[in-house]
mmCIF file of C-alpha atoms (C1' of nucleotides) in Angstrom:
data_model
loop_
_atom_site.group_PDB
_atom_site.id
_atom_site.type_symbol
_atom_site.label_atom_id
_atom_site.label_comp_id
_atom_site.label_asym_id
_atom_site.label_seq_id
_atom_site.Cartn_x
_atom_site.Cartn_y
_atom_site.Cartn_z
ATOM 1 C CA UNK A 464 -173.158 -3.670 -118.511
ATOM 2 C CA UNK A 465 -170.682 -2.243 -120.874
ATOM 3 C CA UNK A 466 -169.396 0.695 -118.937
ATOM 4 C CA UNK A 467 -165.989 1.597 -120.128
ATOM 5 C CA UNK A 468 -164.149 3.212 -117.305
ATOM 6 C CA UNK A 469 -166.162 6.227 -116.216
ATOM 7 C CA UNK A 470 -168.433 6.978 -119.075
ATOM 8 C CA UNK A 471 -165.558 7.648 -121.418
ATOM 9 C CA UNK A 472 -166.678 7.965 -125.000
ATOM 10 C CA UNK A 473 -164.970 5.492 -127.238
ATOM 11 C CA UNK A 474 -162.529 7.047 -129.630
ATOM 12 C CA UNK A 475 -162.729 5.526 -133.011
ATOM 13 C CA UNK A 476 -159.530 5.495 -134.948
ATOM 14 C CA UNK A 477 -159.551 4.839 -138.623
ATOM 15 C CA UNK A 478 -157.781 1.948 -140.252
ATOM 16 C CA UNK A 479 -158.609 1.822 -143.912
ATOM 17 C CA UNK A 480 -158.177 -1.879 -144.494
ATOM 18 C CA UNK A 481 -159.050 -1.842 -148.160
ATOM 19 C CA UNK A 482 -156.883 1.131 -148.941
ATOM 20 C CA UNK A 483 -153.992 -0.327 -147.008
ATOM 21 C CA UNK A 484 -154.351 -3.597 -148.844
ATOM 22 C CA UNK A 485 -154.444 -1.864 -152.205
ATOM 23 C CA UNK A 486 -151.276 -0.028 -151.320
ATOM 24 C CA UNK A 487 -149.616 -3.224 -150.187
ATOM 25 C CA UNK A 488 -150.284 -4.841 -153.537
ATOM 26 C CA UNK A 489 -149.102 -1.823 -155.450
ATOM 27 C CA UNK A 490 -145.894 -1.552 -153.458
ATOM 28 C CA UNK A 491 -145.018 -5.182 -153.953
ATOM 29 C CA UNK A 492 -145.700 -4.758 -157.635
ATOM 30 C CA UNK A 493 -143.430 -1.755 -157.989
ATOM 31 C CA UNK A 494 -140.700 -3.323 -155.901
ATOM 32 C CA UNK A 495 -140.772 -6.520 -157.939
ATOM 33 C CA UNK A 496 -140.578 -4.506 -161.101
ATOM 34 C CA UNK A 497 -137.358 -2.897 -159.918
ATOM 35 C CA UNK A 498 -136.082 -6.335 -159.003
ATOM 36 C CA UNK A 499 -134.974 -5.716 -155.462
ATOM 37 C CA UNK A 500 -135.693 -7.633 -152.285
ATOM 38 C CA UNK A 501 -137.565 -6.361 -149.261
ATOM 39 C CA UNK A 502 -134.269 -6.307 -147.495
ATOM 40 C CA UNK A 503 -132.636 -4.113 -150.090
ATOM 41 C CA UNK A 504 -135.601 -1.800 -150.189
ATOM 42 C CA UNK A 505 -135.489 -1.464 -146.417
ATOM 43 C CA UNK A 506 -131.819 -0.611 -146.542
ATOM 44 C CA UNK A 507 -132.176 1.916 -149.317
ATOM 45 C CA UNK A 508 -135.164 3.549 -147.670
ATOM 46 C CA UNK A 509 -133.562 3.589 -144.274
ATOM 47 C CA UNK A 510 -136.351 1.670 -142.640
ATOM 48 C CA UNK A 511 -136.441 -1.756 -141.085
ATOM 49 C CA UNK A 512 -136.995 -4.981 -142.948
ATOM 50 C CA UNK A 513 -139.836 -5.893 -140.653
ATOM 51 C CA UNK A 514 -141.538 -2.681 -141.571
ATOM 52 C CA UNK A 515 -141.352 -3.415 -145.285
ATOM 53 C CA UNK A 516 -142.821 -6.846 -144.682
ATOM 54 C CA UNK A 517 -145.553 -5.439 -142.493
ATOM 55 C CA UNK A 518 -146.493 -2.942 -145.153
ATOM 56 C CA UNK A 519 -146.559 -5.477 -147.976
ATOM 57 C CA UNK A 520 -148.735 -7.764 -145.928
ATOM 58 C CA UNK A 521 -151.048 -4.885 -145.021
ATOM 59 C CA UNK A 522 -150.572 -5.375 -141.311
ATOM 60 C CA UNK A 523 -149.961 -1.748 -140.518
ATOM 61 C CA UNK A 524 -150.977 1.689 -141.544
ATOM 62 C CA UNK A 525 -147.713 3.351 -142.510
ATOM 63 C CA UNK A 526 -146.956 7.022 -142.122
ATOM 64 C CA UNK A 527 -146.307 9.459 -144.919
ATOM 65 C CA UNK A 528 -142.638 9.691 -144.030
ATOM 66 C CA UNK A 529 -142.321 5.962 -144.484
ATOM 67 C CA UNK A 530 -144.088 6.094 -147.828
ATOM 68 C CA UNK A 531 -141.884 8.957 -148.951
ATOM 69 C CA UNK A 532 -138.766 7.043 -148.017
ATOM 70 C CA UNK A 533 -139.960 4.010 -149.939
ATOM 71 C CA UNK A 534 -140.802 6.071 -152.999
ATOM 72 C CA UNK A 535 -137.360 7.624 -153.003
ATOM 73 C CA UNK A 536 -135.712 4.258 -152.613
ATOM 74 C CA UNK A 537 -137.684 2.876 -155.542
ATOM 75 C CA UNK A 538 -137.047 5.945 -157.639
ATOM 76 C CA UNK A 539 -140.696 6.527 -158.316
ATOM 77 C CA UNK A 540 -142.923 9.494 -157.675
ATOM 78 C CA UNK A 541 -145.469 9.335 -154.923
ATOM 79 C CA UNK A 542 -148.207 9.510 -157.503
ATOM 80 C CA UNK A 543 -146.786 6.435 -159.125
ATOM 81 C CA UNK A 544 -146.989 4.523 -155.887
ATOM 82 C CA UNK A 545 -150.665 5.345 -155.726
ATOM 83 C CA UNK A 546 -151.607 4.317 -159.209
ATOM 84 C CA UNK A 547 -154.558 2.246 -158.133
ATOM 85 C CA UNK A 548 -158.183 2.932 -157.509
ATOM 86 C CA UNK A 549 -158.726 3.801 -153.895
ATOM 87 C CA UNK A 550 -161.454 1.383 -152.838
ATOM 88 C CA UNK A 551 -164.484 2.968 -151.265
ATOM 89 C CA UNK A 552 -164.269 2.248 -147.608
ATOM 90 C CA UNK B 442 -121.112 10.343 -120.053
ATOM 91 C CA UNK B 443 -123.980 9.753 -122.330
ATOM 92 C CA UNK B 444 -124.986 6.249 -121.454
ATOM 93 C CA UNK B 445 -128.575 5.670 -122.356
ATOM 94 C CA UNK B 446 -129.918 3.046 -120.053
ATOM 95 C CA UNK B 447 -127.791 -0.019 -120.535
ATOM 96 C CA UNK B 448 -126.036 0.471 -123.777
ATOM 97 C CA UNK B 449 -129.264 0.501 -125.731
ATOM 98 C CA UNK B 450 -128.764 1.473 -129.351
ATOM 99 C CA UNK B 451 -130.739 4.516 -130.296
ATOM 100 C CA UNK B 452 -133.537 3.823 -132.663
ATOM 101 C CA UNK B 453 -133.864 6.455 -135.287
ATOM 102 C CA UNK B 454 -137.318 7.057 -136.572
ATOM 103 C CA UNK B 455 -137.831 9.000 -139.708
ATOM 104 C CA UNK B 456 -139.750 12.220 -139.882
ATOM 105 C CA UNK B 457 -139.520 13.635 -143.351
ATOM 106 C CA UNK B 458 -139.938 17.271 -142.488
ATOM 107 C CA UNK B 459 -139.657 18.571 -146.011
ATOM 108 C CA UNK B 460 -142.021 16.015 -147.435
ATOM 109 C CA UNK B 461 -144.508 16.600 -144.661
ATOM 110 C CA UNK B 462 -144.345 20.324 -145.239
ATOM 111 C CA UNK B 463 -144.862 19.913 -148.956
ATOM 112 C CA UNK B 464 -147.885 17.775 -148.292
ATOM 113 C CA UNK B 465 -149.247 20.308 -145.825
ATOM 114 C CA UNK B 466 -149.073 23.036 -148.433
ATOM 115 C CA UNK B 467 -150.638 20.863 -151.078
ATOM 116 C CA UNK B 468 -153.493 19.808 -148.823
ATOM 117 C CA UNK B 469 -154.323 23.357 -147.829
ATOM 118 C CA UNK B 470 -154.249 24.293 -151.474
ATOM 119 C CA UNK B 471 -156.644 21.553 -152.513
ATOM 120 C CA UNK B 472 -158.956 22.194 -149.599
ATOM 121 C CA UNK B 473 -159.101 25.896 -150.327
ATOM 122 C CA UNK B 474 -159.868 25.143 -153.932
ATOM 123 C CA UNK B 475 -162.900 23.142 -152.908
ATOM 124 C CA UNK B 476 -163.881 25.980 -150.629
ATOM 125 C CA UNK B 477 -164.430 24.123 -147.395
ATOM 126 C CA UNK B 478 -163.141 24.797 -143.918
ATOM 127 C CA UNK B 479 -160.861 22.562 -141.901
ATOM 128 C CA UNK B 480 -163.835 21.792 -139.766
ATOM 129 C CA UNK B 481 -165.944 20.636 -142.685
ATOM 130 C CA UNK B 482 -163.100 18.583 -144.059
ATOM 131 C CA UNK B 483 -162.625 16.931 -140.715
ATOM 132 C CA UNK B 484 -166.286 16.061 -140.537
ATOM 133 C CA UNK B 485 -166.452 14.711 -144.061
ATOM 134 C CA UNK B 486 -163.295 12.675 -143.594
ATOM 135 C CA UNK B 487 -164.346 11.369 -140.228
ATOM 136 C CA UNK B 488 -161.269 12.654 -138.485
ATOM 137 C CA UNK B 489 -160.826 15.312 -135.841
ATOM 138 C CA UNK B 490 -160.464 18.989 -136.509
ATOM 139 C CA UNK B 491 -157.282 19.111 -134.508
ATOM 140 C CA UNK B 492 -155.850 16.489 -136.785
ATOM 141 C CA UNK B 493 -156.595 18.495 -139.908
ATOM 142 C CA UNK B 494 -154.939 21.525 -138.348
ATOM 143 C CA UNK B 495 -151.937 19.487 -137.283
ATOM 144 C CA UNK B 496 -151.517 18.144 -140.775
ATOM 145 C CA UNK B 497 -151.815 21.514 -142.463
ATOM 146 C CA UNK B 498 -149.263 22.998 -140.115
ATOM 147 C CA UNK B 499 -146.934 20.046 -140.691
ATOM 148 C CA UNK B 500 -146.786 19.171 -137.043
ATOM 149 C CA UNK B 501 -147.374 15.497 -137.514
ATOM 150 C CA UNK B 502 -146.636 12.668 -139.861
ATOM 151 C CA UNK B 503 -150.067 11.363 -140.811
ATOM 152 C CA UNK B 504 -150.846 7.782 -141.634
ATOM 153 C CA UNK B 505 -152.032 6.483 -144.978
ATOM 154 C CA UNK B 506 -155.510 5.848 -143.658
ATOM 155 C CA UNK B 507 -155.798 9.482 -142.689
ATOM 156 C CA UNK B 508 -154.592 10.605 -146.093
ATOM 157 C CA UNK B 509 -157.040 8.262 -147.789
ATOM 158 C CA UNK B 510 -159.910 9.635 -145.743
ATOM 159 C CA UNK B 511 -158.958 13.177 -146.617
ATOM 160 C CA UNK B 512 -158.678 12.378 -150.298
ATOM 161 C CA UNK B 513 -162.126 10.838 -150.306
ATOM 162 C CA UNK B 514 -163.573 13.790 -148.481
ATOM 163 C CA UNK B 515 -162.068 16.170 -150.997
ATOM 164 C CA UNK B 516 -163.119 14.055 -153.938
ATOM 165 C CA UNK B 517 -159.640 13.845 -155.330
ATOM 166 C CA UNK B 518 -157.447 10.922 -156.172
ATOM 167 C CA UNK B 519 -154.482 10.146 -154.003
ATOM 168 C CA UNK B 520 -152.209 10.995 -156.889
ATOM 169 C CA UNK B 521 -153.792 14.408 -157.050
ATOM 170 C CA UNK B 522 -152.998 15.037 -153.426
ATOM 171 C CA UNK B 523 -149.375 14.315 -154.168
ATOM 172 C CA UNK B 524 -148.978 16.540 -157.157
ATOM 173 C CA UNK B 525 -145.829 18.173 -155.904
ATOM 174 C CA UNK B 526 -142.171 17.433 -156.167
ATOM 175 C CA UNK B 527 -141.087 15.343 -153.262
ATOM 176 C CA UNK B 528 -138.143 17.300 -151.870
ATOM 177 C CA UNK B 529 -134.929 15.368 -151.474
ATOM 178 C CA UNK B 530 -134.522 14.721 -147.816
ATOM 179 C "C1'" DC C 1372 -131.177 -33.219 -149.617
ATOM 180 C "C1'" DC C 1373 -128.510 -29.126 -148.035
ATOM 181 C "C1'" DC C 1374 -127.890 -24.298 -148.355
ATOM 182 C "C1'" DA C 1375 -128.478 -19.466 -149.083
ATOM 183 C "C1'" DC C 1376 -131.784 -16.080 -149.628
ATOM 184 C "C1'" DT C 1377 -136.175 -14.179 -149.138
ATOM 185 C "C1'" DT C 1378 -140.463 -13.323 -146.980
ATOM 186 C "C1'" DA C 1379 -143.503 -13.521 -143.013
ATOM 187 C "C1'" DT C 1380 -144.334 -13.456 -137.814
ATOM 188 C "C1'" DA C 1381 -143.673 -12.375 -133.201
ATOM 189 C "C1'" DG C 1382 -142.607 -9.792 -129.015
ATOM 190 C "C1'" DC C 1383 -140.665 -6.024 -126.679
ATOM 191 C "C1'" DA C 1384 -139.765 -1.081 -125.810
ATOM 192 C "C1'" DC C 1385 -140.305 3.351 -127.165
ATOM 193 C "C1'" DA C 1386 -141.954 7.154 -130.052
ATOM 194 C "C1'" DA C 1387 -145.601 9.173 -132.084
ATOM 195 C "C1'" DG C 1388 -150.353 9.535 -134.288
ATOM 196 C "C1'" DT C 1389 -155.148 10.410 -133.010
ATOM 197 C "C1'" DG C 1390 -159.472 11.776 -130.676
ATOM 198 C "C1'" DC C 1391 -161.288 14.781 -127.519
ATOM 199 C "C1'" DT C 1392 -161.724 19.000 -125.134
ATOM 200 C "C1'" DA C 1393 -160.624 23.557 -124.300
ATOM 201 C "C1'" DT C 1394 -158.677 27.904 -125.488
ATOM 202 C "C1'" DA C 1395 -156.127 31.355 -127.905
ATOM 203 C "C1'" DA C 1396 -155.136 33.655 -132.065
ATOM 204 C "C1'" DA C 1397 -156.202 35.076 -136.582
ATOM 205 C "C1'" DT C 1398 -159.529 36.342 -140.062
ATOM 206 C "C1'" DA C 1399 -163.719 37.475 -141.966
ATOM 207 C "C1'" DT C 1400 -168.546 39.704 -141.639
ATOM 208 C "C1'" DT C 1401 -171.805 43.032 -140.332
ATOM 209 C "C1'" DA D 1031 -165.656 47.971 -133.032
ATOM 210 C "C1'" DA D 1032 -168.169 44.005 -131.991
ATOM 211 C "C1'" DT D 1033 -169.250 39.447 -133.339
ATOM 212 C "C1'" DA D 1034 -168.792 35.263 -135.627
ATOM 213 C "C1'" DT D 1035 -166.011 32.021 -137.949
ATOM 214 C "C1'" DT D 1036 -161.881 29.821 -138.888
ATOM 215 C "C1'" DT D 1037 -157.375 28.285 -137.799
ATOM 216 C "C1'" DA D 1038 -153.737 27.106 -134.539
ATOM 217 C "C1'" DT D 1039 -152.123 25.206 -129.912
ATOM 218 C "C1'" DA D 1040 -152.142 22.544 -125.924
ATOM 219 C "C1'" DG D 1041 -152.651 18.615 -122.825
ATOM 220 C "C1'" DC D 1042 -154.273 14.125 -121.727
ATOM 221 C "C1'" DA D 1043 -155.336 9.296 -122.581
ATOM 222 C "C1'" DC D 1044 -155.196 5.734 -125.626
ATOM 223 C "C1'" DT D 1045 -153.777 3.328 -129.684
ATOM 224 C "C1'" DT D 1046 -150.557 2.186 -132.891
ATOM 225 C "C1'" DG D 1047 -146.426 2.740 -135.891
ATOM 226 C "C1'" DT D 1048 -141.504 1.606 -135.789
ATOM 227 C "C1'" DG D 1049 -136.925 -0.359 -134.790
ATOM 228 C "C1'" DC D 1050 -134.727 -4.194 -133.209
ATOM 229 C "C1'" DT D 1051 -134.021 -8.967 -132.609
ATOM 230 C "C1'" DA D 1052 -135.075 -13.544 -133.275
ATOM 231 C "C1'" DT D 1053 -137.255 -17.248 -135.603
ATOM 232 C "C1'" DA D 1054 -140.118 -19.704 -138.753
ATOM 233 C "C1'" DA D 1055 -141.686 -20.501 -143.291
ATOM 234 C "C1'" DG D 1056 -141.205 -20.239 -148.231
ATOM 235 C "C1'" DT D 1057 -138.191 -20.510 -152.493
ATOM 236 C "C1'" DG D 1058 -134.745 -21.631 -155.626
ATOM 237 C "C1'" DG D 1059 -129.882 -23.623 -156.812
ATOM 238 C "C1'" DG D 1060 -126.367 -26.784 -156.331
#
DNA sequence: CCCACTTATAGCACAAGTGCTATAAATATT
DNA sequence: AATATTTATAGCACTTGTGCTATAAGTGGG
């Protein structure tokens, strides 16, 4: 008996764990290289500190706007932030 | 008199309109180059058609997972999808 | 051992992304 | 022109990203 409500089809959202993890690693790497703290990055990017931490620990699936803000704050191009091999899902 | 509830500070989310628009243009460009329809792209990427349309018309701020899925479906690297100058916000 | 700083978690409230479905509008094709 | 295909909108329900605040855990200096 696994009726979900009234025969509602289950929506499957995507959460690309591997990709998100790869990005997390890359971001931390770039941030470290510029020598700033998560807190400073958050301030510069205009996002919250908790959000930076959540991204670097791959807990969330950030939006493009957030990524753009981070790239600007780190003074790197978007391409540079994605210099890693996107793992096959 | 513009009290919002009980003195709650307004949270400001970011929505990088210019960046999102630049990405929309770039995506449409890459998709066209591969000669597939929004519908096909959606299917290949495992996302909904409405989502592809919303992205290409810059109506939403997609997540990284969505972008990753699209890149895989188009057989391009993430960097390639971001081959445009990120406009200053 | 303290202390300051940094990073990681947690919970709440709210805003927004996403899937799904349906439909309209625009664009090709015959 | 008529038809088919593609693209754009819209609304709903559900899920999740985000800010904010607080707190714990890790780290390095003195």
